[in-house]
């Protein structure tokens, strides 16, 4: 009821294997192209975060995951979007950049040197603690 401002959640996944974090390089939009992010996407209306993240990582990376605990704090993206990260475990598949320009695995030291999208930079301390 009513038009109380509702926020839309964007979920992102932290895939960590052998103390390395999977990052994906954005192909679009132009202002973000070339910068790196935790892969993910928008939760559809009525969809659970976990269901959305499983769907997005299947679409973007061709992997099946189980979603674990949240990572860090929610990030306000503006425009009614809230970004939330979760730890995920790969249960099948090998990540492939179906919608990104490239993928790479980074350790804690490399994470500090990567050109991450601004929102994801806020999670660096939380991610380093997991690596
Ligand atoms: O990937 P997509 O364009 O669906 O993401 C929706 C919004 O969430 C965009 O504004 C994008 O920049 C942002 N986003 C982000 N960090 C991520 C994933 C998405 O800031 N890891």
Short mmCIF file of N, CA, C and O and ligand atoms in Angstrom, two decimals:
data_model
loop_
_atom_site.label_atom_id
_atom_site.label_comp_id
_atom_site.label_asym_id
_atom_site.label_seq_id
_atom_site.Cartn_x
_atom_site.Cartn_y
_atom_site.Cartn_z
N UNK A 1 0.83 -1.19 0.00
CA UNK A 1 0.00 0.00 0.00
C UNK A 1 0.87 1.24 0.00
O UNK A 1 1.89 1.28 0.62
N UNK A 2 0.40 2.24 -0.68
CA UNK A 2 1.10 3.52 -0.65
C UNK A 2 2.39 3.48 -1.42
O UNK A 2 2.84 2.43 -1.86
N UNK A 3 2.95 4.64 -1.57
CA UNK A 3 4.17 4.74 -2.38
C UNK A 3 5.37 5.06 -1.51
O UNK A 3 6.20 5.88 -1.85
N UNK A 4 5.41 4.45 -0.33
CA UNK A 4 6.57 4.63 0.53
C UNK A 4 7.79 4.14 -0.26
O UNK A 4 7.72 3.08 -0.89
N UNK A 5 8.86 4.90 -0.22
CA UNK A 5 10.00 4.54 -1.06
C UNK A 5 10.51 3.15 -0.70
O UNK A 5 10.87 2.87 0.44
N UNK A 6 10.49 2.30 -1.67
CA UNK A 6 10.99 0.94 -1.48
C UNK A 6 12.34 0.84 -2.13
O UNK A 6 12.53 1.34 -3.22
N UNK A 7 13.25 0.12 -1.44
CA UNK A 7 14.55 -0.03 -2.09
C UNK A 7 14.65 -1.40 -2.72
O UNK A 7 14.04 -2.35 -2.26
N UNK A 8 15.38 -1.45 -3.77
CA UNK A 8 15.63 -2.68 -4.51
C UNK A 8 17.02 -3.15 -4.12
O UNK A 8 17.95 -2.35 -4.02
N UNK A 9 17.14 -4.45 -3.85
CA UNK A 9 18.43 -4.99 -3.44
C UNK A 9 19.20 -5.52 -4.64
O UNK A 9 18.63 -6.14 -5.53
N UNK A 10 20.50 -5.25 -4.64
CA UNK A 10 21.43 -5.85 -5.59
C UNK A 10 22.31 -6.79 -4.77
O UNK A 10 22.89 -6.37 -3.78
N UNK A 11 22.36 -8.06 -5.16
CA UNK A 11 23.17 -9.03 -4.43
C UNK A 11 24.45 -9.32 -5.20
O UNK A 11 24.47 -9.34 -6.44
N UNK A 12 25.53 -9.54 -4.45
CA UNK A 12 26.83 -9.83 -5.06
C UNK A 12 27.46 -10.99 -4.29
O UNK A 12 27.25 -11.14 -3.09
N UNK A 13 28.24 -11.80 -5.00
CA UNK A 13 28.80 -13.00 -4.40
C UNK A 13 30.31 -12.94 -4.22
O UNK A 13 31.03 -12.54 -5.13
N UNK A 14 30.76 -13.34 -3.02
CA UNK A 14 32.20 -13.47 -2.76
C UNK A 14 32.56 -14.94 -2.87
O UNK A 14 32.29 -15.73 -1.96
N UNK A 15 33.12 -15.31 -4.02
CA UNK A 15 33.59 -16.68 -4.26
C UNK A 15 35.06 -16.71 -3.85
O UNK A 15 35.88 -15.97 -4.42
N UNK A 16 35.40 -17.53 -2.85
CA UNK A 16 36.78 -17.62 -2.38
C UNK A 16 37.23 -19.07 -2.45
O UNK A 16 36.57 -19.95 -1.89
N UNK A 17 38.30 -19.30 -3.19
CA UNK A 17 38.87 -20.64 -3.31
C UNK A 17 40.38 -20.52 -3.11
O UNK A 17 41.03 -19.67 -3.75
N UNK A 18 40.94 -21.33 -2.24
CA UNK A 18 42.38 -21.32 -1.99
C UNK A 18 42.90 -19.91 -1.68
O UNK A 18 43.91 -19.47 -2.23
N UNK A 19 42.19 -19.20 -0.81
CA UNK A 19 42.59 -17.87 -0.35
C UNK A 19 42.65 -16.84 -1.48
O UNK A 19 43.39 -15.86 -1.40
N UNK A 20 41.88 -17.09 -2.53
CA UNK A 20 41.75 -16.10 -3.61
C UNK A 20 40.29 -15.80 -3.86
O UNK A 20 39.44 -16.69 -3.83
N UNK A 21 40.03 -14.53 -4.12
CA UNK A 21 38.67 -14.03 -4.37
C UNK A 21 38.46 -13.86 -5.87
O UNK A 21 39.31 -13.31 -6.56
N UNK A 22 37.29 -14.30 -6.33
CA UNK A 22 36.96 -14.15 -7.74
C UNK A 22 36.40 -12.75 -8.01
O UNK A 22 35.42 -12.34 -7.38
N UNK A 23 37.02 -12.04 -8.93
CA UNK A 23 36.52 -10.73 -9.36
C UNK A 23 36.15 -10.79 -10.83
O UNK A 23 36.74 -11.55 -11.61
N UNK A 24 35.17 -9.96 -11.20
CA UNK A 24 34.69 -9.92 -12.58
C UNK A 24 34.80 -8.49 -13.09
O UNK A 24 34.52 -7.54 -12.37
N UNK A 25 35.24 -8.38 -14.35
CA UNK A 25 35.46 -7.05 -14.94
C UNK A 25 34.21 -6.63 -15.71
O UNK A 25 33.77 -7.32 -16.64
N UNK A 26 33.66 -5.48 -15.34
CA UNK A 26 32.42 -5.02 -15.98
C UNK A 26 32.66 -4.67 -17.44
O UNK A 26 33.65 -4.05 -17.80
N UNK A 27 31.68 -5.06 -18.26
CA UNK A 27 31.72 -4.74 -19.69
C UNK A 27 30.88 -3.50 -19.98
O UNK A 27 31.02 -2.86 -21.03
N UNK A 28 29.95 -3.17 -19.07
CA UNK A 28 29.04 -2.03 -19.26
C UNK A 28 28.52 -1.60 -17.90
O UNK A 28 28.65 -2.37 -16.94
N UNK A 29 27.91 -0.43 -17.75
CA UNK A 29 27.86 0.65 -18.73
C UNK A 29 29.23 1.28 -18.93
O UNK A 29 30.18 0.96 -18.20
N UNK A 30 29.31 2.20 -19.88
CA UNK A 30 30.61 2.76 -20.26
C UNK A 30 31.38 3.31 -19.07
O UNK A 30 32.60 3.12 -18.96
N UNK A 31 30.66 3.96 -18.12
CA UNK A 31 31.38 4.60 -17.01
C UNK A 31 31.95 3.58 -16.02
O UNK A 31 32.80 3.93 -15.21
N UNK A 32 31.47 2.34 -16.08
CA UNK A 32 32.01 1.31 -15.18
C UNK A 32 32.84 0.27 -15.93
O UNK A 32 33.51 -0.56 -15.29
N UNK A 33 32.80 0.28 -17.25
CA UNK A 33 33.49 -0.74 -18.03
C UNK A 33 34.98 -0.74 -17.70
O UNK A 33 35.61 0.32 -17.61
N UNK A 34 35.52 -1.93 -17.49
CA UNK A 34 36.94 -2.05 -17.18
C UNK A 34 37.20 -2.15 -15.69
O UNK A 34 38.27 -2.61 -15.28
N UNK A 35 36.23 -1.74 -14.88
CA UNK A 35 36.42 -1.84 -13.43
C UNK A 35 35.91 -3.18 -12.94
O UNK A 35 35.11 -3.83 -13.60
N UNK A 36 36.41 -3.58 -11.77
CA UNK A 36 36.17 -4.93 -11.26
C UNK A 36 35.14 -4.92 -10.14
O UNK A 36 35.02 -3.94 -9.41
N UNK A 37 34.41 -6.04 -10.01
CA UNK A 37 33.34 -6.13 -9.01
C UNK A 37 33.18 -7.57 -8.55
O UNK A 37 33.66 -8.51 -9.18
N UNK A 38 32.44 -7.71 -7.45
CA UNK A 38 31.92 -9.02 -7.09
C UNK A 38 30.71 -9.24 -7.99
O UNK A 38 29.83 -8.38 -8.06
N UNK A 39 30.65 -10.36 -8.69
CA UNK A 39 29.54 -10.58 -9.62
C UNK A 39 28.21 -10.71 -8.91
O UNK A 39 28.16 -11.19 -7.77
N UNK A 40 27.15 -10.30 -9.57
CA UNK A 40 25.81 -10.39 -8.98
C UNK A 40 24.82 -9.60 -9.80
O UNK A 40 25.07 -9.32 -10.98
N UNK A 41 23.71 -9.21 -9.18
CA UNK A 41 22.72 -8.43 -9.90
C UNK A 41 21.48 -8.19 -9.06
O UNK A 41 21.46 -8.50 -7.86
N UNK A 42 20.48 -7.63 -9.68
CA UNK A 42 19.29 -7.18 -8.95
C UNK A 42 18.39 -8.34 -8.56
O UNK A 42 18.14 -9.25 -9.34
N UNK A 43 17.89 -8.24 -7.32
CA UNK A 43 16.88 -9.18 -6.83
C UNK A 43 15.55 -8.79 -7.47
O UNK A 43 15.17 -7.61 -7.46
N UNK A 44 14.85 -9.76 -8.04
CA UNK A 44 13.55 -9.48 -8.65
C UNK A 44 12.50 -9.30 -7.55
O UNK A 44 12.64 -9.85 -6.45
N UNK A 45 11.43 -8.54 -7.82
CA UNK A 45 10.37 -8.39 -6.82
C UNK A 45 9.84 -9.75 -6.38
O UNK A 45 9.57 -10.62 -7.21
N UNK A 46 9.77 -9.97 -5.07
CA UNK A 46 9.26 -11.22 -4.53
C UNK A 46 10.30 -12.32 -4.42
O UNK A 46 10.01 -13.38 -3.85
N UNK A 47 11.48 -12.08 -4.95
CA UNK A 47 12.54 -13.09 -4.94
C UNK A 47 13.37 -12.96 -3.65
O UNK A 47 13.57 -11.87 -3.15
N UNK A 48 13.86 -14.08 -3.12
CA UNK A 48 14.78 -14.05 -1.99
C UNK A 48 16.18 -13.67 -2.47
O UNK A 48 16.55 -14.00 -3.60
N UNK A 49 16.96 -13.06 -1.59
CA UNK A 49 18.35 -12.73 -1.94
C UNK A 49 19.11 -13.96 -2.42
O UNK A 49 19.84 -13.92 -3.41
N UNK A 50 18.93 -15.05 -1.66
CA UNK A 50 19.72 -16.25 -1.99
C UNK A 50 19.35 -16.81 -3.36
O UNK A 50 20.22 -17.20 -4.14
N UNK A 51 18.05 -16.82 -3.65
CA UNK A 51 17.59 -17.32 -4.95
C UNK A 51 18.13 -16.44 -6.06
O UNK A 51 18.55 -16.92 -7.12
N UNK A 52 18.10 -15.14 -5.82
CA UNK A 52 18.59 -14.19 -6.83
C UNK A 52 20.08 -14.39 -7.10
O UNK A 52 20.52 -14.37 -8.25
N UNK A 53 20.83 -14.60 -6.03
CA UNK A 53 22.29 -14.72 -6.21
C UNK A 53 22.63 -16.03 -6.93
O UNK A 53 23.51 -16.04 -7.81
N UNK A 54 21.94 -17.09 -6.58
CA UNK A 54 22.14 -18.35 -7.31
C UNK A 54 21.83 -18.13 -8.80
O UNK A 54 22.60 -18.53 -9.68
N UNK A 55 20.72 -17.49 -9.09
CA UNK A 55 20.31 -17.24 -10.48
C UNK A 55 21.33 -16.37 -11.21
O UNK A 55 21.76 -16.68 -12.35
N UNK A 56 21.75 -15.29 -10.56
CA UNK A 56 22.68 -14.36 -11.23
C UNK A 56 24.03 -15.01 -11.52
O UNK A 56 24.61 -14.79 -12.59
N UNK A 57 24.52 -15.81 -10.57
CA UNK A 57 25.85 -16.40 -10.80
C UNK A 57 25.78 -17.54 -11.82
O UNK A 57 26.75 -17.80 -12.53
N UNK A 58 24.61 -18.16 -11.94
CA UNK A 58 24.43 -19.15 -13.01
C UNK A 58 24.43 -18.42 -14.37
O UNK A 58 25.09 -18.84 -15.31
N UNK A 59 23.71 -17.31 -14.43
CA UNK A 59 23.61 -16.55 -15.69
C UNK A 59 24.94 -15.92 -16.09
O UNK A 59 25.30 -15.89 -17.26
N UNK A 60 25.65 -15.38 -15.10
CA UNK A 60 26.85 -14.60 -15.41
C UNK A 60 28.12 -15.44 -15.50
O UNK A 60 29.04 -15.09 -16.24
N UNK A 61 28.16 -16.52 -14.71
CA UNK A 61 29.42 -17.27 -14.58
C UNK A 61 29.30 -18.76 -14.91
O UNK A 61 30.31 -19.47 -14.92
N UNK A 62 28.06 -19.23 -15.13
CA UNK A 62 27.84 -20.65 -15.40
C UNK A 62 28.29 -21.55 -14.25
O UNK A 62 28.85 -22.62 -14.47
N UNK A 63 28.08 -21.06 -13.02
CA UNK A 63 28.38 -21.89 -11.85
C UNK A 63 27.12 -22.03 -10.99
O UNK A 63 26.25 -21.15 -11.01
N UNK A 64 27.07 -23.14 -10.26
CA UNK A 64 26.02 -23.31 -9.26
C UNK A 64 26.65 -23.09 -7.90
O UNK A 64 27.72 -23.64 -7.61
N UNK A 65 25.97 -22.28 -7.08
CA UNK A 65 26.53 -21.94 -5.77
C UNK A 65 25.52 -22.19 -4.66
O UNK A 65 24.31 -22.22 -4.90
N UNK A 66 26.07 -22.32 -3.46
CA UNK A 66 25.27 -22.28 -2.23
C UNK A 66 25.65 -20.98 -1.54
O UNK A 66 26.84 -20.65 -1.42
N UNK A 67 24.64 -20.22 -1.13
CA UNK A 67 24.88 -18.90 -0.55
C UNK A 67 25.07 -19.02 0.96
O UNK A 67 24.28 -19.69 1.64
N UNK A 68 26.12 -18.38 1.46
CA UNK A 68 26.44 -18.41 2.88
C UNK A 68 26.13 -17.10 3.58
O UNK A 68 25.15 -16.43 3.28
N UNK A 69 27.01 -16.73 4.50
CA UNK A 69 26.78 -15.56 5.34
C UNK A 69 26.98 -14.25 4.58
O UNK A 69 27.77 -14.20 3.63
N UNK A 70 26.32 -13.19 5.03
CA UNK A 70 26.59 -11.87 4.46
C UNK A 70 28.04 -11.46 4.71
O UNK A 70 28.66 -11.89 5.68
N UNK A 71 28.56 -10.62 3.83
CA UNK A 71 29.92 -10.08 3.96
C UNK A 71 29.80 -8.56 4.10
O UNK A 71 29.22 -7.90 3.23
N UNK A 72 30.33 -8.02 5.18
CA UNK A 72 30.34 -6.57 5.34
C UNK A 72 28.95 -6.00 5.50
O UNK A 72 27.98 -6.71 5.75
N UNK A 73 28.87 -4.70 5.33
CA UNK A 73 27.61 -3.97 5.51
C UNK A 73 26.97 -3.69 4.16
O UNK A 73 27.65 -3.66 3.14
N UNK A 74 25.67 -3.47 4.20
CA UNK A 74 24.97 -3.06 2.99
C UNK A 74 25.52 -1.71 2.53
O UNK A 74 25.89 -0.87 3.34
N UNK A 75 25.52 -1.52 1.21
CA UNK A 75 26.01 -0.26 0.64
C UNK A 75 24.86 0.41 -0.09
O UNK A 75 24.19 -0.22 -0.93
N UNK A 76 24.61 1.68 0.25
CA UNK A 76 23.56 2.44 -0.43
C UNK A 76 24.10 2.93 -1.77
O UNK A 76 25.04 3.72 -1.82
N UNK A 77 23.50 2.43 -2.85
CA UNK A 77 23.99 2.81 -4.19
C UNK A 77 23.31 4.08 -4.70
O UNK A 77 23.66 4.59 -5.76
N UNK A 78 22.31 4.57 -3.93
CA UNK A 78 21.53 5.70 -4.44
C UNK A 78 20.49 5.19 -5.42
O UNK A 78 20.53 4.03 -5.83
N UNK A 79 19.56 6.06 -5.78
CA UNK A 79 18.54 5.67 -6.75
C UNK A 79 17.70 4.50 -6.29
O UNK A 79 17.15 3.75 -7.10
N UNK A 80 17.57 4.33 -4.96
CA UNK A 80 16.72 3.26 -4.44
C UNK A 80 17.34 1.88 -4.51
O UNK A 80 16.63 0.88 -4.38
N UNK A 81 18.64 1.80 -4.72
CA UNK A 81 19.31 0.50 -4.78
C UNK A 81 20.21 0.31 -3.57
O UNK A 81 20.94 1.22 -3.19
N UNK A 82 20.13 -0.89 -2.97
CA UNK A 82 21.00 -1.26 -1.85
C UNK A 82 21.79 -2.49 -2.26
O UNK A 82 21.21 -3.48 -2.72
N UNK A 83 23.09 -2.41 -2.10
CA UNK A 83 23.99 -3.50 -2.51
C UNK A 83 24.37 -4.35 -1.30
O UNK A 83 24.76 -3.80 -0.26
N UNK A 84 24.28 -5.67 -1.43
CA UNK A 84 24.55 -6.58 -0.31
C UNK A 84 25.38 -7.75 -0.82
O UNK A 84 25.05 -8.33 -1.87
N UNK A 85 26.44 -8.08 -0.09
CA UNK A 85 27.32 -9.19 -0.51
C UNK A 85 27.13 -10.40 0.39
O UNK A 85 26.85 -10.27 1.58
N UNK A 86 27.31 -11.56 -0.20
CA UNK A 86 27.27 -12.82 0.53
C UNK A 86 28.45 -13.67 0.12
O UNK A 86 28.85 -13.68 -1.06
N UNK A 87 28.96 -14.41 1.06
CA UNK A 87 29.91 -15.47 0.76
C UNK A 87 29.18 -16.55 -0.01
O UNK A 87 28.04 -16.87 0.34
N UNK A 88 29.79 -17.10 -1.04
CA UNK A 88 29.16 -18.22 -1.74
C UNK A 88 30.17 -19.33 -1.96
O UNK A 88 31.37 -19.09 -2.12
N UNK A 89 29.68 -20.56 -1.96
CA UNK A 89 30.50 -21.73 -2.26
C UNK A 89 30.06 -22.31 -3.58
O UNK A 89 28.86 -22.52 -3.81
N UNK A 90 31.03 -22.59 -4.44
CA UNK A 90 30.73 -23.18 -5.74
C UNK A 90 30.46 -24.67 -5.54
O UNK A 90 31.27 -25.37 -4.92
N UNK A 91 29.35 -25.14 -6.04
CA UNK A 91 29.06 -26.57 -5.95
C UNK A 91 29.22 -27.27 -7.29
O UNK A 91 29.45 -28.47 -7.33
N UNK A 92 29.11 -26.53 -8.39
CA UNK A 92 29.45 -27.13 -9.67
C UNK A 92 29.76 -26.07 -10.70
O UNK A 92 29.30 -24.93 -10.60
N UNK A 93 30.58 -26.46 -11.67
CA UNK A 93 30.96 -25.55 -12.75
C UNK A 93 32.27 -24.85 -12.48
O UNK A 93 32.79 -24.86 -11.37
N UNK A 94 32.82 -24.29 -13.54
CA UNK A 94 34.03 -23.48 -13.48
C UNK A 94 33.64 -22.09 -13.97
O UNK A 94 33.03 -21.98 -15.03
N UNK A 95 33.95 -21.04 -13.19
CA UNK A 95 33.49 -19.71 -13.58
C UNK A 95 33.96 -19.30 -14.99
O UNK A 95 35.15 -19.46 -15.31
N UNK A 96 33.02 -18.80 -15.77
CA UNK A 96 33.32 -18.32 -17.12
C UNK A 96 32.69 -16.93 -17.27
O UNK A 96 31.59 -16.69 -16.75
N UNK A 97 33.37 -16.01 -17.95
CA UNK A 97 32.86 -14.64 -18.06
C UNK A 97 31.78 -14.49 -19.14
O UNK A 97 32.02 -13.90 -20.18
N UNK A 98 30.57 -15.00 -18.86
CA UNK A 98 29.52 -14.97 -19.87
C UNK A 98 29.00 -13.56 -20.12
O UNK A 98 28.54 -13.25 -21.21
N UNK A 99 29.05 -12.70 -19.09
CA UNK A 99 28.53 -11.33 -19.25
C UNK A 99 29.57 -10.27 -18.88
O UNK A 99 29.28 -9.08 -18.97
N UNK A 100 30.73 -10.71 -18.41
CA UNK A 100 31.81 -9.77 -18.06
C UNK A 100 32.90 -9.83 -19.11
O UNK A 100 32.95 -10.76 -19.92
N UNK A 101 33.82 -8.85 -19.06
CA UNK A 101 34.94 -8.84 -20.00
C UNK A 101 35.99 -9.88 -19.65
O UNK A 101 36.67 -10.41 -20.52
N UNK A 102 36.15 -10.13 -18.33
CA UNK A 102 37.19 -11.05 -17.87
C UNK A 102 36.91 -11.41 -16.42
O UNK A 102 36.12 -10.74 -15.74
N UNK A 103 37.55 -12.47 -15.99
CA UNK A 103 37.53 -12.87 -14.58
C UNK A 103 38.95 -12.94 -14.10
O UNK A 103 39.86 -13.22 -14.88
N UNK A 104 39.17 -12.73 -12.80
CA UNK A 104 40.48 -13.02 -12.23
C UNK A 104 40.35 -13.35 -10.75
O UNK A 104 39.39 -12.96 -10.09
N UNK A 105 41.32 -14.11 -10.28
CA UNK A 105 41.39 -14.50 -8.87
C UNK A 105 42.46 -13.67 -8.21
O UNK A 105 43.58 -13.61 -8.72
N UNK A 106 42.12 -13.02 -7.08
CA UNK A 106 43.10 -12.16 -6.42
C UNK A 106 43.30 -12.58 -4.97
O UNK A 106 42.36 -13.02 -4.31
N UNK A 107 44.53 -12.41 -4.51
CA UNK A 107 44.79 -12.62 -3.08
C UNK A 107 44.62 -11.28 -2.36
O UNK A 107 44.30 -10.26 -2.97
N UNK A 108 44.86 -11.30 -1.04
CA UNK A 108 44.60 -10.10 -0.24
C UNK A 108 45.43 -8.92 -0.72
O UNK A 108 44.94 -7.78 -0.80
N UNK A 109 46.70 -9.16 -1.06
CA UNK A 109 47.57 -8.05 -1.49
C UNK A 109 47.08 -7.46 -2.81
O UNK A 109 47.02 -6.23 -2.98
N UNK A 110 46.70 -8.33 -3.74
CA UNK A 110 46.24 -7.86 -5.05
C UNK A 110 44.91 -7.10 -4.95
O UNK A 110 44.66 -6.16 -5.72
N UNK A 111 44.09 -7.51 -3.99
CA UNK A 111 42.78 -6.86 -3.83
C UNK A 111 42.93 -5.36 -3.58
O UNK A 111 42.11 -4.56 -4.02
N UNK A 112 44.01 -4.98 -2.90
CA UNK A 112 44.24 -3.56 -2.61
C UNK A 112 44.64 -2.77 -3.85
O UNK A 112 44.57 -1.54 -3.85
N UNK A 113 45.12 -3.47 -4.88
CA UNK A 113 45.66 -2.76 -6.05
C UNK A 113 44.69 -2.74 -7.23
O UNK A 113 44.95 -2.08 -8.23
N UNK A 114 43.58 -3.46 -7.08
CA UNK A 114 42.64 -3.61 -8.19
C UNK A 114 41.71 -2.40 -8.29
O UNK A 114 41.33 -1.81 -7.27
N UNK A 115 41.33 -2.05 -9.51
CA UNK A 115 40.39 -0.95 -9.72
C UNK A 115 38.95 -1.45 -9.55
O UNK A 115 38.26 -1.74 -10.52
N UNK A 116 38.56 -1.57 -8.27
CA UNK A 116 37.20 -2.03 -7.97
C UNK A 116 36.21 -0.90 -8.18
O UNK A 116 36.54 0.27 -8.00
N UNK A 117 34.95 -1.28 -8.51
CA UNK A 117 33.89 -0.27 -8.53
C UNK A 117 33.77 0.32 -7.13
O UNK A 117 34.04 -0.35 -6.13
N UNK A 118 33.35 1.58 -7.05
CA UNK A 118 33.40 2.31 -5.77
C UNK A 118 32.65 1.60 -4.66
O UNK A 118 33.15 1.50 -3.53
N UNK A 119 31.45 1.11 -4.95
CA UNK A 119 30.64 0.50 -3.89
C UNK A 119 31.37 -0.70 -3.28
O UNK A 119 31.37 -0.87 -2.06
N UNK A 120 31.97 -1.51 -4.11
CA UNK A 120 32.60 -2.74 -3.62
C UNK A 120 33.86 -2.46 -2.79
O UNK A 120 34.28 -3.31 -1.99
N UNK A 121 34.45 -1.28 -2.97
CA UNK A 121 35.67 -0.95 -2.21
C UNK A 121 35.40 -0.97 -0.71
O UNK A 121 36.29 -1.23 0.09
N UNK A 122 34.16 -0.69 -0.34
CA UNK A 122 33.83 -0.62 1.09
C UNK A 122 33.97 -1.98 1.76
O UNK A 122 34.08 -2.05 2.99
N UNK A 123 33.95 -3.04 0.99
CA UNK A 123 34.04 -4.38 1.57
C UNK A 123 35.48 -4.88 1.66
O UNK A 123 35.70 -6.01 2.13
N UNK A 124 36.44 -4.11 1.21
CA UNK A 124 37.82 -4.62 1.17
C UNK A 124 38.28 -5.17 2.53
O UNK A 124 38.79 -6.29 2.60
N UNK A 125 38.08 -4.45 3.65
CA UNK A 125 38.54 -5.01 4.93
C UNK A 125 37.85 -6.32 5.27
O UNK A 125 38.49 -7.25 5.81
N UNK A 126 36.56 -6.41 4.98
CA UNK A 126 35.81 -7.64 5.27
C UNK A 126 36.32 -8.79 4.40
O UNK A 126 36.42 -9.93 4.85
N UNK A 127 36.60 -8.47 3.14
CA UNK A 127 37.07 -9.51 2.21
C UNK A 127 38.47 -9.97 2.58
O UNK A 127 38.76 -11.18 2.57
N UNK A 128 39.32 -9.02 2.94
CA UNK A 128 40.69 -9.38 3.33
C UNK A 128 40.65 -10.32 4.54
O UNK A 128 41.43 -11.28 4.61
N UNK A 129 39.72 -10.07 5.45
CA UNK A 129 39.61 -10.92 6.63
C UNK A 129 39.23 -12.35 6.28
O UNK A 129 39.48 -13.28 7.05
N UNK A 130 38.63 -12.53 5.11
CA UNK A 130 38.22 -13.88 4.68
C UNK A 130 39.28 -14.57 3.84
O UNK A 130 39.17 -15.76 3.56
N UNK A 131 40.31 -13.82 3.43
CA UNK A 131 41.32 -14.39 2.51
C UNK A 131 42.51 -14.96 3.27
O UNK A 131 42.74 -14.62 4.41
O1 LIG B 1 25.14 -5.64 -12.62
P1 LIG B 1 23.98 -4.72 -12.61
O2 LIG B 1 24.10 -3.62 -13.62
O3 LIG B 1 22.64 -5.42 -12.64
O4 LIG B 1 24.03 -4.02 -11.17
C1 LIG B 1 23.03 -3.15 -10.71
C2 LIG B 1 23.68 -2.00 -9.98
O5 LIG B 1 24.48 -2.48 -8.91
C3 LIG B 1 24.59 -1.15 -10.84
O6 LIG B 1 24.44 0.20 -10.42
C4 LIG B 1 25.96 -1.66 -10.49
O7 LIG B 1 26.92 -0.66 -10.66
C5 LIG B 1 25.81 -2.01 -9.03
N1 LIG B 1 26.73 -3.06 -8.57
C6 LIG B 1 27.82 -2.73 -7.76
N2 LIG B 1 28.68 -3.71 -7.32
C7 LIG B 1 28.46 -5.00 -7.67
C8 LIG B 1 27.36 -5.36 -8.49
C9 LIG B 1 26.50 -4.36 -8.92
O8 LIG B 1 28.01 -1.55 -7.42
N3 LIG B 1 29.30 -5.93 -7.21
#
